[in-house]
Every structure is written in structure tokens, then in C-alpha cells.
Short mmCIF file of C-alpha atoms and ligand atoms in Angstrom, two decimals:
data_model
loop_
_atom_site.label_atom_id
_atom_site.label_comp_id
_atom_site.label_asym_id
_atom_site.label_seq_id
_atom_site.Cartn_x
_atom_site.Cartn_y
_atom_site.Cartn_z
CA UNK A 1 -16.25 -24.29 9.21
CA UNK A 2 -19.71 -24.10 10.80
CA UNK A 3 -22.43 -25.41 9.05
CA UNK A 4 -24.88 -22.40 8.35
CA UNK A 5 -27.70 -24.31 8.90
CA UNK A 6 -26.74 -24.66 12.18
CA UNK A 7 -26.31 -20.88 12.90
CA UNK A 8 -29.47 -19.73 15.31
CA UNK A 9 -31.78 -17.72 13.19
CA UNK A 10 -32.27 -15.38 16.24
CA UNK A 11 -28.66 -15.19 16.72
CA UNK A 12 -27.71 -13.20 13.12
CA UNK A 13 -30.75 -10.86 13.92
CA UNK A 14 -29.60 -9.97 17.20
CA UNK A 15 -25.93 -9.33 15.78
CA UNK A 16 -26.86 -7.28 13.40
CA UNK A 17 -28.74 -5.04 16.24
CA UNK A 18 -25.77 -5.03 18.26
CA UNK A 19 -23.46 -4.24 15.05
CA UNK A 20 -25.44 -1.47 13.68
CA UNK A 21 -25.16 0.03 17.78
CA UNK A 22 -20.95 -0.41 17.36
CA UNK A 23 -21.68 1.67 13.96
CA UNK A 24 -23.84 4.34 15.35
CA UNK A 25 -21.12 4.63 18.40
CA UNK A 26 -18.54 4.67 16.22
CA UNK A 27 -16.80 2.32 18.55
CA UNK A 28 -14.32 1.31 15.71
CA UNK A 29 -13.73 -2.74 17.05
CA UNK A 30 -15.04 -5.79 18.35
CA UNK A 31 -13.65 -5.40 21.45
CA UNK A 32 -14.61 -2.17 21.92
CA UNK A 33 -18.34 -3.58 21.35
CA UNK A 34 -17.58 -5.93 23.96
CA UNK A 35 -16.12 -3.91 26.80
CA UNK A 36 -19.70 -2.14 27.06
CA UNK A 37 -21.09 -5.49 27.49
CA UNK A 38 -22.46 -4.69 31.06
CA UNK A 39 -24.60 -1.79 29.80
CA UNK A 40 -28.17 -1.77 30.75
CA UNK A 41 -29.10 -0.59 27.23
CA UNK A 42 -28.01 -4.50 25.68
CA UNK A 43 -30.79 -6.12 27.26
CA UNK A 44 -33.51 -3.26 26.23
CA UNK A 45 -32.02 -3.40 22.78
CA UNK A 46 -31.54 -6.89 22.11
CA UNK A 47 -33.67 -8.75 24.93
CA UNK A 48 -31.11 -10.61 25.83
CA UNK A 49 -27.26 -9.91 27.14
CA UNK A 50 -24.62 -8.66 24.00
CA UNK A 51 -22.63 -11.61 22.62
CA UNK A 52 -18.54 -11.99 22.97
CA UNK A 53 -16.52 -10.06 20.42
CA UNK A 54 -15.42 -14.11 18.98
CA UNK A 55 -19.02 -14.57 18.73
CA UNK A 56 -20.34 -11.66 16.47
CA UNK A 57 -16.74 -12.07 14.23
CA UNK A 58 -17.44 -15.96 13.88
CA UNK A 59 -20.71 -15.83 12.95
CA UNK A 60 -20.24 -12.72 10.76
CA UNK A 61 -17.95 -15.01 8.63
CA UNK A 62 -20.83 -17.45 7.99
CA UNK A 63 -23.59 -14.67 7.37
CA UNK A 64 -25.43 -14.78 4.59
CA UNK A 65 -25.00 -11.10 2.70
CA UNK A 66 -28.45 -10.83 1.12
CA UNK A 67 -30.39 -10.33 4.44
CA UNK A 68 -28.32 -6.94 4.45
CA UNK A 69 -28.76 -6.36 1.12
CA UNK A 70 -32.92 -7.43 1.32
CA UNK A 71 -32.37 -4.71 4.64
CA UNK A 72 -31.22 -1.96 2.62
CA UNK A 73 -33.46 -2.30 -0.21
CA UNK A 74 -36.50 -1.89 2.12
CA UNK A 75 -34.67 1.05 3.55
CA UNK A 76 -34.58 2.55 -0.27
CA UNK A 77 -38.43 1.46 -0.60
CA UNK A 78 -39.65 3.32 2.47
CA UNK A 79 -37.94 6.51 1.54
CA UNK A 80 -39.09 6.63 -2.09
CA UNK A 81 -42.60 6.03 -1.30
CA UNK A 82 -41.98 8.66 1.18
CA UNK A 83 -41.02 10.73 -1.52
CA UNK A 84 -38.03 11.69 0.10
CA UNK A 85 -35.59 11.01 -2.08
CA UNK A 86 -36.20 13.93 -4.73
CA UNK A 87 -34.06 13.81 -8.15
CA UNK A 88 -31.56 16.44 -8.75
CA UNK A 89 -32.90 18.68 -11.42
CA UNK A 90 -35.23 15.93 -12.72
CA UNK A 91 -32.90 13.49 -13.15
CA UNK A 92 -32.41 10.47 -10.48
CA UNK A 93 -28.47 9.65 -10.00
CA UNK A 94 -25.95 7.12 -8.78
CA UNK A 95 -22.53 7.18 -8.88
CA UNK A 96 -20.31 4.03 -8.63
CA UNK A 97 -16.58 3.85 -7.11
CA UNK A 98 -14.19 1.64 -6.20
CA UNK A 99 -13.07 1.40 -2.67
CA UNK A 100 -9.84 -0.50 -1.44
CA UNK A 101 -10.65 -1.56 2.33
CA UNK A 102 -7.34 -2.10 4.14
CA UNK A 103 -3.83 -3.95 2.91
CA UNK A 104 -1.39 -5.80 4.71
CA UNK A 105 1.92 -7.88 4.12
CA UNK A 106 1.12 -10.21 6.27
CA UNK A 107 -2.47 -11.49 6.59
CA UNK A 108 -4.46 -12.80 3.93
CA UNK A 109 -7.56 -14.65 2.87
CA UNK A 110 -9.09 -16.50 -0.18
CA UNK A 111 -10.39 -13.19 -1.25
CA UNK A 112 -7.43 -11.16 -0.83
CA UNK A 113 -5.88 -9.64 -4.14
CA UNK A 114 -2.62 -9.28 -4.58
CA UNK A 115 0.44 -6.79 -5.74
CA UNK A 116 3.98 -6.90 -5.93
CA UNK A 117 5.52 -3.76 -4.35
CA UNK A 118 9.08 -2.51 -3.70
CA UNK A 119 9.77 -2.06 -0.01
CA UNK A 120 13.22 -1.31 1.16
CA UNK A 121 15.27 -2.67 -2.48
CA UNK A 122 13.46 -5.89 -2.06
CA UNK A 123 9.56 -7.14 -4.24
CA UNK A 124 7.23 -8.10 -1.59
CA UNK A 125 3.98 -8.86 -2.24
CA UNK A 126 0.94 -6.79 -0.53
CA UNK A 127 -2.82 -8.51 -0.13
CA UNK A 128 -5.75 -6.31 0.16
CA UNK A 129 -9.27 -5.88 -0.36
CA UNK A 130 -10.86 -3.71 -3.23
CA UNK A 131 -14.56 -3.40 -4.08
CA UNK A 132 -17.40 -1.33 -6.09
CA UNK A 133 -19.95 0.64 -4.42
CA UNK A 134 -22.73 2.20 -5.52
CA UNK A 135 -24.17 5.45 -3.62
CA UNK A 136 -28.04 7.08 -4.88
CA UNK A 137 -27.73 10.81 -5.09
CA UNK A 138 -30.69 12.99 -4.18
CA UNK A 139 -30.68 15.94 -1.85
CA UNK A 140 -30.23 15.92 1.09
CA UNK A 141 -29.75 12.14 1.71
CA UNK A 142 -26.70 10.13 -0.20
CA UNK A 143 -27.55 6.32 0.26
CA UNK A 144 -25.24 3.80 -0.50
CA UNK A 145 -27.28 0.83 -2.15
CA UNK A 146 -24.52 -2.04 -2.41
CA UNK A 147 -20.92 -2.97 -2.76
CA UNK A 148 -19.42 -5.99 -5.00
CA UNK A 149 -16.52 -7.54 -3.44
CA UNK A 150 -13.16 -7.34 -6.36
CA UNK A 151 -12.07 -11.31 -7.27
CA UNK A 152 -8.68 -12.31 -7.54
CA UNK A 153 -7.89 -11.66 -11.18
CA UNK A 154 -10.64 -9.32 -12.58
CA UNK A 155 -10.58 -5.96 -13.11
CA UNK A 156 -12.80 -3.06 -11.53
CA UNK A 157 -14.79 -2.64 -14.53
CA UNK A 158 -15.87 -6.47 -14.27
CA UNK A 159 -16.72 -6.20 -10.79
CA UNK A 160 -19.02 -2.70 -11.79
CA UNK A 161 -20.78 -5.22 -14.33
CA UNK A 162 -21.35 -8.13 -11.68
CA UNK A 163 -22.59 -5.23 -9.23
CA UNK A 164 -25.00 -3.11 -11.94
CA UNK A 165 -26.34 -6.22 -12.71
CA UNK A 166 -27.91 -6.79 -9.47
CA UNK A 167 -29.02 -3.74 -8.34
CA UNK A 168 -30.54 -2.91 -11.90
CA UNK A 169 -32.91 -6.21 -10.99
CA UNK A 170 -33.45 -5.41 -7.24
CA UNK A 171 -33.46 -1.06 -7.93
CA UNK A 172 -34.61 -0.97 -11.71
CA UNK A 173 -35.90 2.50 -11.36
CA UNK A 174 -33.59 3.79 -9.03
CA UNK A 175 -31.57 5.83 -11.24
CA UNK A 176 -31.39 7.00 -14.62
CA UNK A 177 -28.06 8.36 -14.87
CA UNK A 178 -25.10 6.97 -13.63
CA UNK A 179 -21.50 8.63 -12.60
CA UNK A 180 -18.09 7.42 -12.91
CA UNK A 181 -14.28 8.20 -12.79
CA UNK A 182 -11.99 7.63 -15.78
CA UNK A 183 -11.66 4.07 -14.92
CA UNK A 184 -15.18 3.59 -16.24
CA UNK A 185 -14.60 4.87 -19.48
CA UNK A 186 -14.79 1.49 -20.97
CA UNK A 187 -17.41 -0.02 -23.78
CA UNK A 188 -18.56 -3.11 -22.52
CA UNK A 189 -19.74 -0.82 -18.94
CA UNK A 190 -21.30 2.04 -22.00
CA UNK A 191 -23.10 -0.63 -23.98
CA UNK A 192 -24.25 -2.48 -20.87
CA UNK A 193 -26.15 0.69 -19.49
CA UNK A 194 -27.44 1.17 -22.91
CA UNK A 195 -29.18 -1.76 -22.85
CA UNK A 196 -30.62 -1.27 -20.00
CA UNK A 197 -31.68 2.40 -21.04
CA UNK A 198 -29.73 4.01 -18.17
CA UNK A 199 -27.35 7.04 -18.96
CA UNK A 200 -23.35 7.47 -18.25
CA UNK A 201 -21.15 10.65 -17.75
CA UNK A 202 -18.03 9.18 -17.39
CA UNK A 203 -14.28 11.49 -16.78
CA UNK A 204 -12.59 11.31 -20.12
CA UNK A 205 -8.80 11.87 -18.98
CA UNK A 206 -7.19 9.29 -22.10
CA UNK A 207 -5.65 11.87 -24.25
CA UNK A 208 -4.38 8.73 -26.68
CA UNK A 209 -8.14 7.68 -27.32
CA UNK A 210 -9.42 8.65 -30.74
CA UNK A 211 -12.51 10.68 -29.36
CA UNK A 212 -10.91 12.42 -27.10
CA UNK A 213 -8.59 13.61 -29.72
CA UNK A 214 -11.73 13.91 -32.47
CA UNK A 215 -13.19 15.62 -29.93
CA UNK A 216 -10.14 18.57 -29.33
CA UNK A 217 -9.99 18.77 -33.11
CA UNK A 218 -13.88 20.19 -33.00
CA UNK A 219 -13.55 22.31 -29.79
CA UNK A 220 -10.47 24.03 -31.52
CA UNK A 221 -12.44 25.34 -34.25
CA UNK A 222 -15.58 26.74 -31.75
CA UNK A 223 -15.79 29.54 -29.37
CA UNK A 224 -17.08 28.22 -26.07
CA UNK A 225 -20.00 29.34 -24.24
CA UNK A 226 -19.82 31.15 -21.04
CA UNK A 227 -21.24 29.82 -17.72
CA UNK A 228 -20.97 29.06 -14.12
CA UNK A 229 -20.46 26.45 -12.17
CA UNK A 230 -20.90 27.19 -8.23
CA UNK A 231 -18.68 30.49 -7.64
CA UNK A 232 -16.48 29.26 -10.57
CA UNK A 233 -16.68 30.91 -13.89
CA UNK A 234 -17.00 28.72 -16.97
CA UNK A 235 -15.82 28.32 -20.74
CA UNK A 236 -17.70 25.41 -21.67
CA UNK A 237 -17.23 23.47 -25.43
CA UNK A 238 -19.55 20.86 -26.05
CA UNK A 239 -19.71 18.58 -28.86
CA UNK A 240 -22.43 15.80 -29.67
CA UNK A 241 -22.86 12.44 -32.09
CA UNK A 242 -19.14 11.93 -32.30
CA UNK A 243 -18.26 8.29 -33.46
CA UNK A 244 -14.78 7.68 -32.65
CA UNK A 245 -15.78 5.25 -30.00
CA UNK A 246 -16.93 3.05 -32.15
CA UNK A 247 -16.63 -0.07 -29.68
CA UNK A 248 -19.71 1.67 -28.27
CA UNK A 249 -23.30 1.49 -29.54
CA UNK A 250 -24.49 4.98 -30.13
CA UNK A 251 -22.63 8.07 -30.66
CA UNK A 252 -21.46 10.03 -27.80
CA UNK A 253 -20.98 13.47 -26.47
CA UNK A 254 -18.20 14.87 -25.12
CA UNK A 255 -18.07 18.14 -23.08
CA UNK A 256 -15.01 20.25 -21.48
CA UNK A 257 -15.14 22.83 -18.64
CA UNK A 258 -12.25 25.19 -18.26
CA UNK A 259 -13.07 26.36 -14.63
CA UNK A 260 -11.35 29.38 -12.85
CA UNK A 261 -11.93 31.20 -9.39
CA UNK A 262 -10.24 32.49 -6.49
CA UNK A 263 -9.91 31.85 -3.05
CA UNK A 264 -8.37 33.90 -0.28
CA UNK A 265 -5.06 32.57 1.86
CA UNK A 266 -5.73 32.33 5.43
CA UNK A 267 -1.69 33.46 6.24
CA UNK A 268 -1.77 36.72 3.63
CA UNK A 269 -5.11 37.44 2.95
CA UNK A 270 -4.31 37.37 -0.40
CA UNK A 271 -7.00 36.35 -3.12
CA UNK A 272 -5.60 33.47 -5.10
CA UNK A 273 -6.77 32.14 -8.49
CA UNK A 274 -7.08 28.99 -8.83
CA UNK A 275 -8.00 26.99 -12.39
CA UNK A 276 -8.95 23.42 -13.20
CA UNK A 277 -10.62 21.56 -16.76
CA UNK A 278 -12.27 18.99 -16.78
CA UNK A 279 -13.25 16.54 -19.74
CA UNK A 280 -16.54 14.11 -19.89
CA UNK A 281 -18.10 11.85 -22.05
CA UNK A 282 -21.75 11.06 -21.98
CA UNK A 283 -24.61 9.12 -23.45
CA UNK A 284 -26.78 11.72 -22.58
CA UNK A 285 -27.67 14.03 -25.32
CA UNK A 286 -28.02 17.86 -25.66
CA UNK A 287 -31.92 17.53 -26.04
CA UNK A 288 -32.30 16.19 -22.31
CA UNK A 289 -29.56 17.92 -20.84
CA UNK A 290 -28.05 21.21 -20.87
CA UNK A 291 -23.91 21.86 -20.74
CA UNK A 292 -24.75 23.23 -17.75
CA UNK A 293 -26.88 20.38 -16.02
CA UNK A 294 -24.30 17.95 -16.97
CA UNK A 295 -21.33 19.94 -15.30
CA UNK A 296 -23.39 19.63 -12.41
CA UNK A 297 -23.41 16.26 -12.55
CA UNK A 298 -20.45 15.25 -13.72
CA UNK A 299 -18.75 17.28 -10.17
CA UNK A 300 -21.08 15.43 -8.31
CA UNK A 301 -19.38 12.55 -9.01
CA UNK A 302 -17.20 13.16 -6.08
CA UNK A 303 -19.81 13.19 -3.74
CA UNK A 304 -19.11 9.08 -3.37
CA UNK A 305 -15.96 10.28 -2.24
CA UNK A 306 -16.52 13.35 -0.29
CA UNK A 307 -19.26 11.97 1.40
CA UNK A 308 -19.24 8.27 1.08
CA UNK A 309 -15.62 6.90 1.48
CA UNK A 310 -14.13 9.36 3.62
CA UNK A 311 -16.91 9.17 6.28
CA UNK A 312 -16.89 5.58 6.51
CA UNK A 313 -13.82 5.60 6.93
CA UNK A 314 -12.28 8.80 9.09
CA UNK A 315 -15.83 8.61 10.72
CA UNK A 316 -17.51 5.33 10.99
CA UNK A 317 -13.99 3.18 10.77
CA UNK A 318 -15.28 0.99 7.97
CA UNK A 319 -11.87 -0.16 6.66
CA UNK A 320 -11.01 -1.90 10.48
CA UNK A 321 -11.19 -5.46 10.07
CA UNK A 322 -13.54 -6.83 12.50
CA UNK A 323 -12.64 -10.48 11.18
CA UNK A 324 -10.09 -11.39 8.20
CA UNK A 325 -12.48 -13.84 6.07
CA UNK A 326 -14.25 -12.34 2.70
CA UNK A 327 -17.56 -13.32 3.67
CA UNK A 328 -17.16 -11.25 7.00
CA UNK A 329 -15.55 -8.36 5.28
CA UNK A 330 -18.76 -7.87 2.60
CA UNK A 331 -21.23 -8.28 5.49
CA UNK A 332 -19.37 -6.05 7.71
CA UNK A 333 -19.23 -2.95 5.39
CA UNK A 334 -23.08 -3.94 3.94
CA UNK A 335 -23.95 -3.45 7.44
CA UNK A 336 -22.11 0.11 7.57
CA UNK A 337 -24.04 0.76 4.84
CA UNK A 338 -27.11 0.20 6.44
CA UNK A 339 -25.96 1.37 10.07
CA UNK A 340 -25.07 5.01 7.72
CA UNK A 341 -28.36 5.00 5.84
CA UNK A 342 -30.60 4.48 8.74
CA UNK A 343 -28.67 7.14 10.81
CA UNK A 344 -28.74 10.01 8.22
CA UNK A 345 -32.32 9.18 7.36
CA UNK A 346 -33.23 9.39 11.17
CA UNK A 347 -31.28 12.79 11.62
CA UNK A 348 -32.86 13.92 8.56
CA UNK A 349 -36.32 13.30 9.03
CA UNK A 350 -36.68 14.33 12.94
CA UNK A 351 -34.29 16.95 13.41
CA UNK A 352 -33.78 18.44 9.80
CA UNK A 353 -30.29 18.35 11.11
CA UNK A 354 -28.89 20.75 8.43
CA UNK A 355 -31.57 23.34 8.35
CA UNK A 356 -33.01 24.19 12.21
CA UNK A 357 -30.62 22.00 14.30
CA UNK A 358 -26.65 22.44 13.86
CA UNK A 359 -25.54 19.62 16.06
CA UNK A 360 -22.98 17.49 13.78
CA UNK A 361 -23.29 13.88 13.14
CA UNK A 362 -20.42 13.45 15.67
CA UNK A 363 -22.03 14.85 18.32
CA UNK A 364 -24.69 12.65 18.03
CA UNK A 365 -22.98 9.46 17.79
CA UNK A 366 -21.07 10.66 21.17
CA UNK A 367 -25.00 10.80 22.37
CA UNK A 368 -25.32 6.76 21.47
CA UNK A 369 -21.89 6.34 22.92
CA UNK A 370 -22.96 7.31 26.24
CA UNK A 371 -25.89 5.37 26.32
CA UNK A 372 -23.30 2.89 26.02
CA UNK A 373 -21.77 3.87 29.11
CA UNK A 374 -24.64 4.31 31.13
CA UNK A 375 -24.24 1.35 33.96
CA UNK A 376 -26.90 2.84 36.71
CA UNK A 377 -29.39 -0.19 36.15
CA UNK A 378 -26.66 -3.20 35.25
CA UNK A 379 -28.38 -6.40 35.67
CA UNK A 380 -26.28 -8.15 38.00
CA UNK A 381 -25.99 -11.48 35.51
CA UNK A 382 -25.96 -9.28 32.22
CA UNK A 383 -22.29 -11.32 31.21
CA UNK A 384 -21.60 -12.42 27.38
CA UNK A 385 -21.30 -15.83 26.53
ZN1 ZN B 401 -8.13 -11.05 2.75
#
């Protein structure tokens, strides 16, 4: 391997220009980068001619992650003294996932976990990539702060820990609340936030676990309240200082949402009801935040999905491996992160893109795409290395 030392500073600037560009254009591959090579646009962008598809996955395996993550952060900074990243009814949020990148039976890497799965009668064991990210909430923008890369041999909730840990030191007043899936409902992750005076509303789905069944035994003997939730209509039970978690530090609160509403079928025009519950627990109590406020929030947890995972992927092809090596893999998704935060925040705060201008984000990454394509003023020596 390539000393790093050795690696051009000007060279990992100048790929990260021409990688956030295959972002924008949602070109989806290295080689797709390179085939519009002899566009004019390279040498305004990067002042020099783009480098070979080899070149950008080489020296992506040898880049060092916390310029991207030092990138981001300023990205964060600049908004927020901007003031335009507003908390959600008072309350500034982040919700944290985790994400598995691609799998294969084939290819691996030192950082590839592994599974045994049954294909065809016969074990075979898969290798893939998992990690944690962590997205801000605020309206309108979603920014996704940072991922952790998932080591052979932990668990998720570990790899949460490792990530908290270094955003709460880089983004200490980021957030106040954070939101998780069931996975998360775990008391070294509670006690850890504690600590650090941040807030969790977690999905409690573990009907074994001694609050959750504590926590049944009370709603059974109280009415719910009434309430809302979007178009849905409500019966909410909510029940505070319960300590059958005792693992954690302080008492918690749990609260359920029986949610019902209707939709209409498309082939019958026939209105349809449809019903869901949901379960949380939280450290947050009933003196900062309503029932209400935290059914809010605890749905919004699916934003990291809605909006996070399944753009990057269907949209901005995230999960592609541009080069099998772990080092490449964090730095290539970091920069998505930054390649999505930067684009958003552009649309956002020139074009208002939601309120006076309904173009979709598609249509303008076709619009960076064709600068792509635009050969009229091709320097006749323009060639990659
Ligand atoms: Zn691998």
C-alpha cells in the first residue's frame, strides 16, 4: 500500500471536487465519472484535466476520513449561524440508524462482516458492510452529520456509542433529543445520553421486557386521552417515572398511540381504514413535553429512512462500490453525505425549491448531468492520466 505521506495534498482536494460532481450527477460509478472526462467543465472546475477512474478509487482507499468529516462540520456551522436550521417545536433532533451498504458472496475486505445464510440446501457465508448514521432534523433541511463504520464482531449498539461519542465532542449542541428504532432500546446507549444530558425516545416493541409489561399493567387501568396525529385520530396512554428498567439511571416514560384513519383505493374508490400502535420509551418527561409533541417525534424517526437511506440509495446510488477497501467505503459515503448536504442546502436557500419553484431534485441533477455532456469548448489535450 501507498504511503499516505506520499499522496499529493492537491490531489485528495481535487478528488473530492470531482467526486462530489459524480454525486450531484448522479452518475452512479467510476467509470461513468470517467467517460465525461473530455468535458470542458473539468478544467473550469478543477483547473486541471479529471483523473482516471483507478486514480480517484486508489487514492480514495488511502484518504484520510476526517477532512470529510472537518468538511461537513463547517457545513453544519455555516447553517446554524445562519440560523437556518430551526428546531422542531423547540426542541433540536437527530435520529440515528443503521444502514447495511451492499453484500456479496464473493468479495470481501478486512472490514467486511460476516453471516452464514442458506442458499439452495447448502450454509454459505455472505460479507457485507453495515454502519450507523446520524441525520439532524430541522425543517426544511435533514443533514446527515456522520456515519461509524460496524467492526467485525460488535454489535450496532456499540458502533452508536463509538459514533455519539464523536459527534457529541465535534456537535455538542447540536441536538437535544435523539431518535431511535427498537434496536436502541438498550441501557448502556440510555445511560450514555444521560450523561451527557441529551434525551432518547426510543420504539419499545420487547413485549418480554419488564417495563413494557409494567407499563400495559398501568395503561389497562386508565382511559386514554384523545388526539391527533397528522389526519390520524389518536387514543394516547401515557405513563411516567416507571422503574422497571432498572439497568437505566433515571426512571422512564413510556407512551402508546393507537392510531386509525382511512385512505381511499385507487381501483374501487373505496375508503379504507387503516390502524397501527405504536409503543415508546423516553427520558423525556411530561413537564417538557406533551403526549402529543413526543408522537411527533417519535414518527419522525423515520425520516432517516424516508429521506435519508432511500435517497442515497434509489437516488444518489450510495450503496455502489466505487472501490472494495473499508477505508474507501467510509470516505465514499462521508462524501455523499456532504455531496447531499451541500445540494439540498443550495436548492434550499436560492430557489426555496419546495415553496415557489416545483422543479424536483432529479431534474436538477439531470441539469449538472448535462453540463457534463457539454463538449463545445473540449481542450484538445484535456486526457486523464
Ligand atoms: Zn468488505
Amino acid at each position: 500500500m501507498t504511503d499516505k505521506r506520499l499522496l499529493p495534498r492537491i490531489m485528495t482536494g481535487v478528488l473530492v471536487k470531482a467526486g462530489l460532481v459524480m454525486f450531484w450527477a448522479r452518475l452512479g460509478s467510476l467509470n461513468s465519472l470517467a467517460q465525461t472526462s473530455e468535458a470542458a467543465f473539468w478544467l473550469r472546475w478543477l483547473g486541471r484535466s479529471l483523473p482516471s477512474a483507478d486514480t480517484v478509487g486508489r487514492t480514495f482507499a488511502q484518504v484520510d476520513s476526517a477532512g470529510l468529516r472537518i468538511s461537513l462540520a463547517m457545513v453544519y456551522s455555516r447553517l446554524k449561524r445562519n440560523k437556518a436550521l430551526p428546531p422542531i417545536n423547540g426542541f433540536d433532533l437527530a435520529v440515528i440508524d443503521g444502514h447495511e451498504t451492499h453484500n456479496s458472496y464473493r468479495r470481501h475486505c478486512p472490514g467486511c462482516l460476516q453471516r452464514s445464510i442458506e442458499v439452495g440446501g447448502k450454509r454459505r457465508i455472505q460479507y457485507y458492510h453495515r454502519n450507523v448514521t446520524i441525520m439532524l432534523l430541522s425543517e426544511p433541511l435533514r443533514l446527515l452529520l456522520d456515519l461509524e463504520p460496524q467492526c467485525p464482531g460488535e454489535d450496532e449498539v456499540t458502533t452508536a456509542l463509538r459514533l455519539l461519542k464523536r459527534v457529541l465532542l465535534r456537535y455538542p449542541r447540536a441536538f437535544q433529543i435523539i431518535l431511535a428504532d427498537a434496536l436502541y432500546a438498550r441501557s448502556p446507549l440510555v445511560n450514555f445520553l444521560l450523561d451527557h444530558r441529551k434525551h432518547l425516545i426510543v420504539v419499545l416493541k420487547d413485549d418480554r421486557r419488564d417495563i413494557y409489561q409494567d407499563a400495559c399493567g398501568l395503561f389497562s387501568r386508565h382511559a386514554p386521552s384523545k388526539g391527533s396525529f397528522r389526519t390520524r385520530d389518536c387514543l394516547w396512554w401515557d405513563q411516567e417515572n416507571l422503574t422497571t428498567w432498572p439497568q437505566v439511571k433515571k426512571p422512564m416514560r413510556v407512551i402508546r398511540s393507537q392510531e386509525t384513519w382511512f385512505i381511499r383505493r385507487q381501483i374501487t374508490g373505496q375508503l379504507e381504514q387503516k390502524s397501527s400502535e405504536w409503543v415508546w420509551v423516553t427520558t423525556l418527561p411530561q413537564s417538557l413535553a406533551s403526549t402529543a409533541l413526543v408522537v411527533k417525534f417519535g414518527h419522525l424517526r423515520w425520516d432517516i429512512e424516508n429521506l435519508g437511506f432511500n435517497q442515497l440509495v434509489n437516488e444518489w446510488h450510495v450503496d455502489h462500490i466505487y472501490c472494495h477497501d473499508p477505508i474507501a467505503i467510509e470516505a465514499f459515503t462521508l462524501l455523499a453525505f456532504l455531496a447531499h448536504n451541500l445540494f439540498l442546502t443550495f436548492l434550499w436557500r436560492n430557489f426555496k425549491l419546495h415553496r415557489c419553484n416545483r422543479k424536483t431534485f432529479r431534474y436538477w441533477a439531470r441539469i449538472c448531468l448535462a453540463e457534463l455532456h457539454q463538449l463545445d469548448h473540449v481542450k484538445p489535450n484535456s486526457r486523464s492520466p
